[in-house]
Amino acid sequence: MHGYRGKILRVNLTDHTWKVEDLDEKKALSYIGGRGLGSKIMAEEVDPNVDAFSPENKVIIATGPLTGTPTPAGGRYMVVTKSPLSGTIASSNSGGYWGSELKFAGYDLIILEGKSPKPVNVFIEDDKVELRDASHVWGKIVSETTEALAKEAPDKAKILCIGPAGEKLSKIAAVMNDINRAAGRSGVGAVLGSKNLKAIVVKGSSKPTIANPDKLKEVTKAARQNIKDNGVTGQGLPTYGTAVLVNIINEGGVFPTNNFQTTYFDKAENISGEHLAENFLIKRESCFACPIACGRYAKADDIEGGGPEYETIWAFGAACGVSDMKEVIKANYWCNELGLDTISAGVTIAAAMELYQRGKIKDNDIDEGLSLKFGDAKSMVEWTKKMGNREGMIGDKMAEGSHRMGEHFGMPEVAMAVKKLELPAYDPRGIQGQGLQYATSNRGGCHVRGYMISPEILGLPQKLDRFAIDGKAEWVKIFQDLTAYIDSAGLCLFTSFAIDAKGYADMISAVIGQEFSDADILEAGDRIWNLERNYNLKAGIDPSQDTLPKRLLEDPIPDGPSKGNKSRLSEMLPIYYNIRGWDESGIPKPETLQKLQVEA
Amino acid sequence: MEIKVKLFATLRENRGKEVSLELKEGATAEDALKKLEIPKKEVAILMINGRDDDPGKELKSGDLLSIFPPVGGG
Ligand code: SF4
């Protein structure tokens, strides 16, 4: 089959052996690749009840059939494993240039199993695979690791690694690639750490073949034109990056502030995309084959690096009551270097600040010279470092994520998380569909499993009333299914502002040479969604966890433009279960699984 | 009557971040856009007092109008 490379690299870290297996084409067609195929392999090979840190857990690094092809923004890969943070199936997505390089080396997926007795790196150059000692880079930050390994690698090799946070099994550790790109969420970096795997270095020399190059040229041209003509992908993201959302979300009064205690941040202008662009931006960055180039590169004092993205600015900004962009840039830098998820890291610090505010963390618990007051920007940067290094009593607890930290201090409800994954930067009390999406996302509190902000705030593809609940369950299902497909194909989700299911179907059809319709795309997404759901249910994540933090269900927004609203989740959830073909308690019905050919 | 207008992203060029506008009674958000010389096609999101609203709606004295060009994603 075209598009795919038809090969899986299976590495046994316990005895340092590896083998190459053929890709099962039938399975690939049903589950596409990336998140879908990775999850299918997890379901077949890994007991859902496995301890995330045990050698029996596996990490599947999966590209899609469009990764490394000329399709726009087709450079993504997924890290699929069982999450140590949420206990759900995890799949974290990243861009940059590493995923496409793996395709050029001739592989669709890498399956990592077992646990190495000592720190190890995997070097891949086409069909040459080597496991090498990693003791010289163990403990090193991401940029130093990348620099050191680049010297041992072929020219222009691409490097994926974990930082000290992953090595120390922080449950909010990321997998990093190309220095500042992150497969951030769900603690996937800690699973690599538990396997003593520091880095995967890859260099390839051949491209995936295309079934119908003329057709692909035509559909790619149309897709690129749509991306260019679309206000968000052609103008908004390239000019301001994602950070421009700060002011929009804040003006709407749904910008969670001081750990979601309020939703309007009166100092938002100081951390806005406009302020970032004017004062701190050095250059734009792009991922493989991406015409959008939403990436930023910023400098504050003596620190410079990739980002900060909207989510990061919010997590270290409003969520912590911080309005100093310089310190936000520094916290972002340390997350990238230590290998921490910026959303979870910022929200965990915000939760610690609330624990202090409520007297659960006492002054004499706090490390010397630091504070946990909302708005203390300098301390926030220091806490980020301590969290990544598990330094001190509080830093060590922070490394466990907000839920476990809250539990330790006797107040788990300070964790603004769903299924223990920290929530992102949109308060669902004033954006009803997004709330349903958070509650039902298969990896927990996440915005990119179905980005309802697009219709509810940005008005794309059409404007929905964000306070209404009518029709939201249907929208959430379609967005979740389409996203599951995009994540599996190897494309960036941001293309979906400009490309519809039909456009995606045309692209995959031209690349792999099998006809896909828009309905096929959505059905594949639905299949993947149900497979993940099934895995989670078997892992003991029961439907009672399809919920939101109590504050968002019970406490109306206290002030600002969305004042008085609460999440109306309980009204939307039964409708959602029903249109998903699940029973009243949220369990997929046998006929639903049968129709989608998902094994029960 | 006087209303307050907040401008964002590219709409700030040559106009500033925030302006007060003197409008006739019964004026709409559309009239405000005209006065600021902002072509309608450059406006992606328009909020009146933080809520999405219809550009044809009559404004009241003291209203806050927030205007955004196409932006976003994240
Ligand atoms: S839109 Fe941004 S994140 Fe997505 S591929 Fe392009 S540069 Fe990377």
XYZ file of C-alpha atoms and ligand atoms in Angstrom:
682
model
C 0.000 0.000 0.000
C 1.244 3.502 -0.783
C 1.682 6.197 1.866
C 2.582 3.616 4.488
C 6.068 2.106 4.630
C 4.639 -1.271 5.534
C 7.107 -1.891 8.371
C 6.967 -1.883 12.157
C 10.127 -1.748 14.246
C 9.698 -3.721 17.455
C 12.365 -3.045 20.079
C 12.727 -5.173 23.168
C 14.406 -2.967 25.731
C 14.851 -5.757 28.276
C 17.289 -7.770 26.193
C 18.266 -5.086 23.698
C 16.996 -6.941 20.638
C 14.854 -5.708 17.794
C 13.006 -7.010 14.777
C 11.117 -5.644 11.812
C 7.558 -6.827 11.206
C 5.174 -6.272 8.332
C 2.328 -3.848 8.809
C -1.054 -5.580 8.743
C -2.754 -3.760 5.862
C -6.284 -4.626 6.834
C -5.802 -3.302 10.327
C -4.130 -0.191 8.947
C -7.101 0.526 6.702
C -9.581 0.234 9.573
C -7.540 2.200 12.094
C -5.625 4.423 9.630
C -2.369 4.835 11.613
C -1.065 7.168 14.333
C -3.460 7.366 17.260
C -5.927 4.824 15.808
C -3.531 2.080 14.833
C -1.397 2.663 17.917
C -4.479 2.246 20.116
C -5.518 -0.889 18.239
C -2.099 -2.431 18.900
C -2.318 -1.413 22.567
C -5.722 -3.101 22.805
C -4.306 -6.281 21.302
C -1.021 -6.427 23.156
C -1.319 -4.610 26.484
C -3.650 -5.560 29.328
C -5.704 -2.426 30.123
C -5.027 -3.038 33.810
C -1.272 -2.922 33.416
C 0.670 -0.613 35.730
C 1.824 2.223 33.471
C 5.377 1.966 34.807
C 5.717 -1.794 34.604
C 7.800 -3.411 31.830
C 4.566 -4.948 30.524
C 3.304 -1.543 29.441
C 4.369 -0.659 25.906
C 4.990 2.612 24.118
C 3.903 2.804 20.518
C 5.288 5.640 18.491
C 3.087 5.872 15.463
C 3.048 7.923 12.296
C 0.133 8.030 9.887
C -0.105 7.297 6.176
C 0.131 11.018 5.417
C 3.129 11.701 7.687
C 6.096 12.579 5.516
C 4.044 13.095 2.355
C 3.506 16.464 0.626
C 0.055 16.881 2.202
C -0.115 20.157 4.172
C 1.046 19.882 7.796
C 1.619 16.146 7.423
C 4.482 15.794 9.870
C 2.836 14.469 12.986
C 3.427 11.403 15.098
C 1.700 10.013 18.185
C 2.968 8.472 21.393
C 0.446 5.844 22.481
C 0.691 4.078 25.837
C -1.138 3.617 29.100
C -1.040 6.921 30.979
C 0.527 6.997 34.453
C -1.393 10.208 35.164
C -4.964 9.299 34.204
C -4.862 5.515 33.875
C -6.563 5.914 30.487
C -5.142 5.050 27.135
C -2.872 7.952 26.208
C -1.973 9.301 22.844
C 0.082 12.460 22.687
C 0.745 14.184 19.433
C 3.748 16.163 18.264
C 4.909 18.001 15.160
C 8.352 19.179 14.136
C 10.457 16.988 11.869
C 10.946 13.762 13.802
C 7.791 11.942 12.667
C 8.428 12.478 8.973
C 12.046 11.344 9.433
C 10.856 8.038 10.905
C 8.812 7.511 7.748
C 11.896 8.308 5.626
C 13.783 5.638 7.556
C 11.183 3.159 6.369
C 8.909 2.626 9.380
C 5.306 3.422 10.188
C 5.573 2.569 13.867
C 7.984 1.708 16.622
C 6.782 -0.578 19.406
C 8.891 -0.294 22.545
C 8.536 -3.093 25.063
C 10.145 -4.250 28.297
C 12.580 -2.214 30.348
C 16.250 -1.659 29.778
C 18.507 -2.557 32.719
C 20.480 0.653 32.070
C 19.783 3.992 30.362
C 19.769 3.452 26.639
C 19.325 5.332 23.354
C 17.987 3.860 20.135
C 19.735 4.923 16.929
C 17.980 4.255 13.634
C 19.464 4.866 10.193
C 17.228 3.229 7.617
C 17.541 -0.497 8.251
C 20.428 -0.100 10.693
C 19.187 -0.154 14.296
C 21.409 0.096 17.349
C 20.841 0.328 21.083
C 23.579 2.385 22.705
C 24.438 3.245 26.263
C 22.850 6.526 27.406
C 24.613 7.057 30.724
C 26.413 10.165 29.400
C 23.126 11.945 28.624
C 20.997 10.614 31.494
C 20.171 13.561 33.736
C 20.801 16.110 31.003
C 18.262 18.692 29.899
C 16.684 18.394 26.461
C 18.875 20.856 24.522
C 22.104 19.358 25.923
C 20.917 15.824 25.238
C 20.015 16.764 21.687
C 23.350 18.481 21.121
C 25.375 15.576 22.519
C 23.490 12.954 20.518
C 23.658 14.979 17.298
C 27.442 14.575 17.476
C 27.110 10.784 17.530
C 24.482 10.685 14.804
C 24.488 11.010 11.025
C 24.187 14.541 9.715
C 20.670 16.012 9.979
C 19.359 13.169 12.111
C 16.242 14.016 14.110
C 16.161 13.513 17.852
C 13.374 12.641 20.258
C 14.138 12.450 23.962
C 12.891 12.869 27.483
C 14.209 15.351 30.014
C 14.966 14.927 33.724
C 11.210 15.040 34.495
C 10.611 11.876 32.476
C 13.624 10.159 34.005
C 12.282 10.959 37.473
C 8.868 9.561 36.523
C 6.973 12.814 36.840
C 3.425 11.902 35.879
C 3.183 15.088 33.818
C 6.405 14.533 31.824
C 6.444 15.047 28.065
C 8.266 13.412 25.188
C 10.232 16.119 23.360
C 11.490 16.196 19.771
C 13.478 18.686 17.704
C 14.333 20.392 21.039
C 11.094 22.304 21.544
C 8.261 20.238 20.125
C 6.350 18.214 22.693
C 4.103 15.199 22.795
C 3.055 16.809 25.988
C 0.059 15.361 27.645
C -0.802 12.390 29.887
C 2.702 11.796 31.248
C 3.957 9.814 28.252
C 7.518 10.988 28.940
C 7.522 9.193 32.288
C 6.685 5.880 30.622
C 9.838 6.197 28.502
C 11.678 7.087 31.701
C 10.349 3.962 33.410
C 11.834 1.951 30.543
C 15.212 3.681 30.903
C 14.899 4.953 27.350
C 16.391 8.439 26.984
C 16.268 9.112 23.249
C 15.465 7.868 19.778
C 17.676 9.257 17.036
C 16.482 8.722 13.499
C 17.775 9.359 10.007
C 16.099 8.178 6.844
C 16.835 8.357 3.160
C 13.707 7.379 1.226
C 10.231 8.789 0.873
C 6.890 7.030 1.080
C 5.422 6.366 -2.372
C 2.231 8.051 -3.547
C -0.496 6.073 -5.325
C -1.758 8.869 -7.509
C 0.755 11.751 -7.666
C -1.230 13.855 -10.155
C -4.378 13.598 -8.093
C -2.403 14.389 -4.939
C -0.941 17.489 -6.567
C -4.426 18.646 -7.427
C -5.980 18.026 -3.995
C -2.952 19.376 -2.154
C -3.089 22.531 -4.216
C -6.755 22.975 -3.347
C -6.084 22.283 0.344
C -3.212 24.771 0.443
C -5.402 27.371 -1.219
C -8.135 26.789 1.365
C -5.575 27.147 4.145
C -4.369 30.407 2.619
C -7.858 31.834 2.096
C -9.117 30.899 5.546
C -8.899 33.749 8.054
C -7.563 31.572 10.871
C -4.989 29.466 9.002
C -4.075 32.042 6.373
C -3.892 35.120 8.546
C -4.527 34.649 12.284
C -2.186 31.758 13.105
C 0.715 32.823 10.848
C 0.700 36.422 12.144
C 0.131 35.936 15.854
C 0.413 32.204 16.537
C -1.980 30.678 18.991
C -1.322 33.374 21.624
C -3.741 35.782 19.974
C -6.524 33.821 21.667
C -5.659 35.334 25.058
C -7.659 38.495 24.460
C -10.574 36.793 22.715
C -11.121 34.222 25.413
C -10.647 36.799 28.136
C -13.032 39.330 26.562
C -15.644 36.574 26.467
C -15.105 36.003 30.172
C -14.045 32.367 29.881
C -10.325 32.759 30.628
C -9.819 30.747 33.812
C -7.988 32.861 36.362
C -6.473 31.951 39.755
C -7.116 28.235 39.262
C -10.602 28.735 37.769
C -11.820 30.831 40.689
C -12.709 33.630 38.259
C -12.816 33.799 34.474
C -11.763 37.324 33.575
C -8.140 38.381 34.029
C -7.859 42.143 34.236
C -4.150 42.034 33.328
C -4.614 39.826 30.251
C -3.212 42.487 27.933
C 0.251 41.956 29.489
C 0.252 38.302 28.469
C -1.568 38.725 25.156
C -0.448 37.582 21.736
C -0.243 41.211 20.673
C 2.111 42.012 23.574
C 4.198 38.906 22.849
C 4.535 39.796 19.164
C 5.538 43.374 19.911
C 8.061 42.730 22.646
C 9.449 39.220 22.764
C 9.128 37.435 19.440
C 12.273 36.685 17.499
C 10.968 34.499 14.698
C 8.270 32.158 13.473
C 8.724 28.424 13.281
C 7.098 25.731 11.239
C 6.739 21.968 11.246
C 7.331 19.595 8.321
C 5.483 20.620 5.140
C 3.337 23.144 6.987
C 2.170 26.305 5.239
C 0.592 27.663 8.433
C 3.774 28.047 10.508
C 2.072 28.877 13.786
C 5.215 28.210 15.858
C 6.835 31.070 17.768
C 10.325 31.644 19.103
C 10.708 34.170 21.890
C 13.394 35.746 24.074
C 13.225 37.138 27.602
C 16.397 38.368 29.303
C 19.030 35.677 28.715
C 16.552 32.923 27.909
C 15.251 32.100 24.447
C 13.392 29.195 22.936
C 10.353 27.853 21.140
C 6.909 29.090 22.156
C 5.117 30.156 24.217
C 1.798 28.851 22.894
C -1.607 30.086 24.009
C -2.134 27.185 26.403
C 1.243 27.736 28.031
C 0.724 31.470 28.390
C -2.577 30.815 30.081
C -1.333 28.028 32.370
C 1.620 30.080 33.646
C -0.261 33.347 33.251
C -3.894 33.759 34.267
C -4.214 30.328 35.899
C -1.462 31.362 38.324
C -2.592 35.001 38.413
C 0.669 35.976 36.715
C 0.869 38.905 34.296
C 4.596 39.027 33.618
C 5.257 37.678 30.117
C 8.995 37.425 30.746
C 8.488 34.947 33.540
C 5.937 33.014 31.464
C 8.559 32.657 28.722
C 11.053 31.397 31.308
C 8.648 28.855 32.771
C 7.905 27.652 29.240
C 11.636 27.346 28.576
C 12.160 25.211 31.673
C 9.247 22.956 30.758
C 10.834 22.318 27.372
C 14.268 21.699 28.874
C 13.101 19.490 31.738
C 10.497 17.787 29.555
C 7.266 18.797 31.287
C 3.793 19.300 29.855
C 3.232 23.044 30.076
C -0.530 22.801 30.646
C -0.294 20.295 33.478
C 2.726 22.047 34.989
C 1.077 25.479 35.112
C -2.263 24.167 36.329
C -0.534 22.114 39.024
C 1.270 25.208 40.311
C -2.080 27.057 40.256
C -3.598 24.254 42.340
C -0.692 24.500 44.801
C -1.361 28.238 45.066
C -4.960 27.499 45.933
C -3.874 24.905 48.510
C -1.812 27.657 50.098
C -4.668 30.168 49.868
C -6.942 27.670 51.661
C -4.394 26.934 54.351
C -3.663 23.368 53.279
C -0.052 24.191 52.477
C 1.481 26.132 55.359
C 4.219 28.749 55.271
C 6.678 26.397 56.930
C 6.052 23.747 54.234
C 7.390 26.107 51.588
C 10.983 26.087 50.355
C 13.049 29.028 51.511
C 12.835 32.192 49.449
C 9.729 31.092 47.550
C 6.046 31.763 47.901
C 2.842 30.174 46.673
C 0.879 33.375 46.341
C -1.192 33.824 43.211
C 0.683 36.248 40.996
C 4.204 35.548 42.282
C 5.831 35.129 38.866
C 9.419 34.643 40.000
C 8.480 31.871 42.433
C 6.415 30.221 39.707
C 9.508 29.807 37.527
C 11.403 28.298 40.469
C 8.546 25.885 41.204
C 8.643 24.769 37.569
C 12.290 23.820 37.960
C 11.679 22.082 41.270
C 8.755 20.148 39.811
C 10.820 18.971 36.836
C 13.659 17.874 39.112
C 11.420 16.575 41.932
C 13.279 18.859 44.279
C 11.996 19.450 47.830
C 8.773 18.165 49.371
C 6.418 20.368 47.353
C 8.330 20.012 44.071
C 8.133 16.254 44.488
C 4.366 16.384 45.032
C 3.890 18.737 42.090
C 5.628 16.207 39.840
C 2.692 13.876 40.523
C 0.185 16.288 38.952
C -2.534 18.370 40.576
C -4.875 15.561 41.626
C -2.363 13.496 43.568
C -0.805 16.642 45.025
C -4.263 17.834 46.144
C -4.987 14.449 47.685
C -1.733 14.559 49.603
C -2.672 17.907 51.118
C -6.209 16.781 51.859
C -8.041 18.764 49.178
C -8.168 16.908 45.849
C -10.931 19.213 44.637
C -8.381 21.955 43.945
C -7.310 19.881 40.940
C -8.913 21.407 37.876
C -8.698 18.164 35.983
C -10.829 15.538 34.286
C -9.723 11.928 34.775
C -6.708 13.492 36.545
C -5.526 15.271 33.370
C -5.313 19.021 33.957
C -7.823 21.130 32.030
C -6.747 23.600 29.364
C -7.465 27.277 28.875
C -11.198 27.568 28.300
C -13.734 27.712 31.124
C -16.511 25.305 30.155
C -19.098 27.149 32.236
C -19.391 29.690 29.439
C -18.732 27.292 26.536
C -21.163 24.422 26.995
C -20.059 22.133 24.155
C -16.432 22.370 25.216
C -17.483 21.199 28.680
C -19.142 18.100 27.252
C -15.997 17.500 25.227
C -13.739 17.757 28.305
C -15.936 15.356 30.251
C -16.042 12.710 27.528
C -12.526 12.980 26.102
C -10.860 9.587 26.156
C -7.692 10.933 27.672
C -9.285 13.284 30.191
C -9.224 17.096 30.409
C -8.149 18.002 26.935
C -9.226 20.511 24.286
C -7.759 18.855 21.212
C -9.920 15.749 21.157
C -12.751 17.898 19.772
C -12.039 21.603 19.547
C -15.500 23.040 20.176
C -13.899 26.488 20.545
C -13.946 26.575 16.767
C -17.757 26.760 16.365
C -18.554 28.141 19.820
C -16.081 31.024 19.886
C -14.428 31.442 16.493
C -17.563 30.745 14.461
C -16.019 28.029 12.280
C -17.437 26.342 10.281
C -20.491 28.143 11.681
C -21.272 30.150 14.767
C -22.990 28.374 17.644
C -24.382 30.031 20.771
C -21.789 29.104 23.382
C -24.261 29.279 26.271
C -26.793 26.953 24.622
C -26.796 23.179 24.902
C -29.060 22.333 21.958
C -27.299 20.272 19.326
C -23.992 20.356 21.200
C -23.801 16.585 21.726
C -24.062 16.045 17.970
C -21.362 18.621 17.279
C -19.071 17.141 19.907
C -19.415 13.674 18.400
C -18.572 14.864 14.887
C -15.616 16.926 16.103
C -14.297 14.038 18.180
C -14.607 11.587 15.297
C -13.032 13.890 12.744
C -10.178 14.665 15.150
C -9.567 10.969 15.787
C -9.135 10.552 12.043
C -6.801 13.580 11.695
C -4.674 12.328 14.616
C -4.448 8.948 12.946
C -3.625 10.184 9.456
C -0.562 12.122 10.652
C -1.890 15.606 9.977
C -1.981 18.670 12.220
C -5.372 19.415 13.745
C -5.010 23.084 12.805
C -5.678 22.164 9.176
C -9.275 21.441 10.184
C -10.110 25.152 10.346
C -9.774 25.149 6.561
C -10.286 21.562 5.402
C -13.445 19.481 5.769
C -13.995 15.707 5.878
C -14.314 15.599 2.097
C -10.966 17.381 1.691
C -9.326 14.882 4.050
C -10.901 11.976 2.187
C -9.502 13.238 -1.138
C -6.009 13.487 0.332
C -5.834 10.003 1.806
C -7.422 8.476 -1.303
C -4.749 10.015 -3.544
C -1.906 8.982 -1.219
C -2.787 5.386 -0.436
C -4.775 4.527 -3.570
C -7.941 3.337 -1.843
C -11.098 5.365 -2.154
C -12.207 7.022 1.075
C -15.386 9.095 1.307
C -16.095 11.749 3.934
C -18.372 9.197 5.623
C -15.498 6.677 5.725
C -13.308 9.264 7.444
C -15.887 9.900 10.151
C -16.591 6.200 10.555
C -12.898 5.481 11.098
C -12.901 8.208 13.748
C -15.971 6.708 15.406
C -14.307 3.276 15.413
C -11.149 4.676 17.020
C -13.219 6.550 19.607
C -15.083 3.396 20.615
C -11.916 1.328 20.761
C -10.363 3.856 23.149
C -13.557 3.978 25.214
C -13.599 0.227 25.484
C -9.978 0.155 26.594
C -10.656 2.740 29.273
C -13.686 0.842 30.567
C -11.612 -2.314 30.861
C -8.941 -0.275 32.641
C -11.513 0.609 35.282
C -12.170 4.161 34.131
C -15.907 3.921 34.617
C -18.427 6.386 33.139
C -18.844 8.169 36.488
C -15.563 9.808 35.531
C -17.233 11.502 32.547
C -17.540 14.615 34.623
C -16.016 17.990 35.424
C -14.508 19.424 38.612
C -17.264 20.243 41.099
C -16.535 23.954 40.885
C -17.485 24.039 37.211
C -20.738 22.156 37.784
C -21.890 23.910 40.939
C -20.368 27.362 41.280
C -21.637 29.926 38.765
C -19.008 32.175 37.202
C -18.777 34.970 39.786
C -18.178 37.984 37.557
C -17.259 39.243 34.106
C -19.013 38.781 30.752
C -20.051 35.143 31.360
C -21.250 35.783 34.913
C -23.865 33.433 36.352
C -23.227 30.426 34.107
C -22.461 26.862 35.178
C -21.743 23.802 33.077
C -24.958 22.012 32.119
C -23.141 18.743 31.585
C -25.802 16.524 33.131
C -28.318 17.673 30.514
C -26.000 17.002 27.572
C -24.409 13.728 28.657
C -27.434 11.412 28.140
C -27.961 12.837 24.645
C -24.299 12.288 23.880
C -24.348 8.673 25.113
C -27.397 8.030 22.994
C -26.020 9.399 19.728
C -22.779 7.504 20.347
C -24.779 4.300 20.440
C -23.953 3.733 24.092
C -26.405 2.637 26.762
C -27.710 4.980 29.450
C -24.800 4.228 31.701
C -22.260 5.128 29.016
C -21.236 1.645 27.891
C -21.019 1.074 24.113
C -23.886 -1.223 23.044
C -22.838 -4.548 21.483
C -24.480 -3.566 18.198
C -22.494 -0.311 18.084
C -19.223 -2.151 18.485
C -20.312 -4.735 15.961
C -21.259 -2.134 13.392
C -17.865 -0.474 13.784
C -16.097 -3.836 13.965
C -14.512 -3.078 17.302
C -13.864 -6.180 19.366
C -15.751 -6.030 22.661
C -24.075 58.619 23.560
C -20.590 57.364 24.256
C -19.440 53.761 23.863
C -16.080 52.118 24.401
C -14.406 50.076 21.649
C -11.579 47.591 22.193
C -9.584 46.580 19.144
C -7.361 43.549 18.768
C -4.566 42.095 16.643
C -4.208 43.736 13.219
C -7.184 46.028 13.808
C -4.997 48.004 16.206
C -2.801 49.315 13.401
C -3.314 53.098 13.155
C -6.259 52.913 15.505
C -4.860 51.992 18.919
C -6.066 49.484 21.476
C -9.025 51.271 22.889
C -11.141 54.193 21.744
C -14.187 56.037 22.962
C -16.762 56.759 20.304
C -19.483 59.372 20.272
C -22.483 57.932 18.413
C -26.015 59.120 17.701
C -28.803 57.597 19.802
C -30.012 54.406 18.152
C -26.672 53.747 16.440
C -25.649 50.115 15.886
C -22.365 48.221 16.063
C -22.265 48.511 12.279
C -22.328 52.294 12.575
C -19.403 52.078 14.980
C -17.437 49.986 12.457
C -18.133 52.568 9.760
C -16.952 55.391 11.965
C -13.727 53.489 12.685
C -13.326 52.711 8.961
C -13.193 48.987 9.598
C -14.486 47.043 6.579
C -16.987 44.394 7.657
C -15.021 41.620 6.016
C -12.092 42.289 8.350
C -14.254 41.505 11.364
C -14.414 37.885 12.458
C -15.753 38.225 15.987
C -17.799 41.038 17.422
C -18.784 41.100 21.054
C -21.053 43.544 22.832
C -20.280 43.516 26.553
C -18.435 40.207 26.147
C -21.268 38.427 24.360
C -21.360 37.619 20.657
C -23.888 39.825 19.112
C -25.524 40.913 15.960
C -23.771 43.882 14.322
C -27.175 45.372 13.526
C -28.164 45.600 17.167
C -28.779 49.021 18.688
C -26.123 50.070 21.178
C -26.714 51.674 24.544
C -24.643 54.364 26.152
C -21.692 52.823 28.007
C -21.645 49.605 25.955
C -18.315 47.892 25.336
C -17.693 46.726 21.810
C -14.810 44.231 21.252
C -13.744 43.644 17.668
C -11.431 40.892 16.424
C -10.075 40.088 12.974
C -9.789 36.398 11.972
C -7.517 34.903 14.586
C -6.975 31.932 16.653
C -6.810 28.256 17.117
C -4.937 26.709 19.921
S -0.056 24.516 12.190
Fe 1.565 24.927 13.670
S 1.644 23.072 14.972
Fe 0.484 22.548 13.111
S 2.019 21.644 11.767
Fe 1.868 23.845 11.269
S 3.467 24.863 12.470
Fe 3.165 22.785 13.323
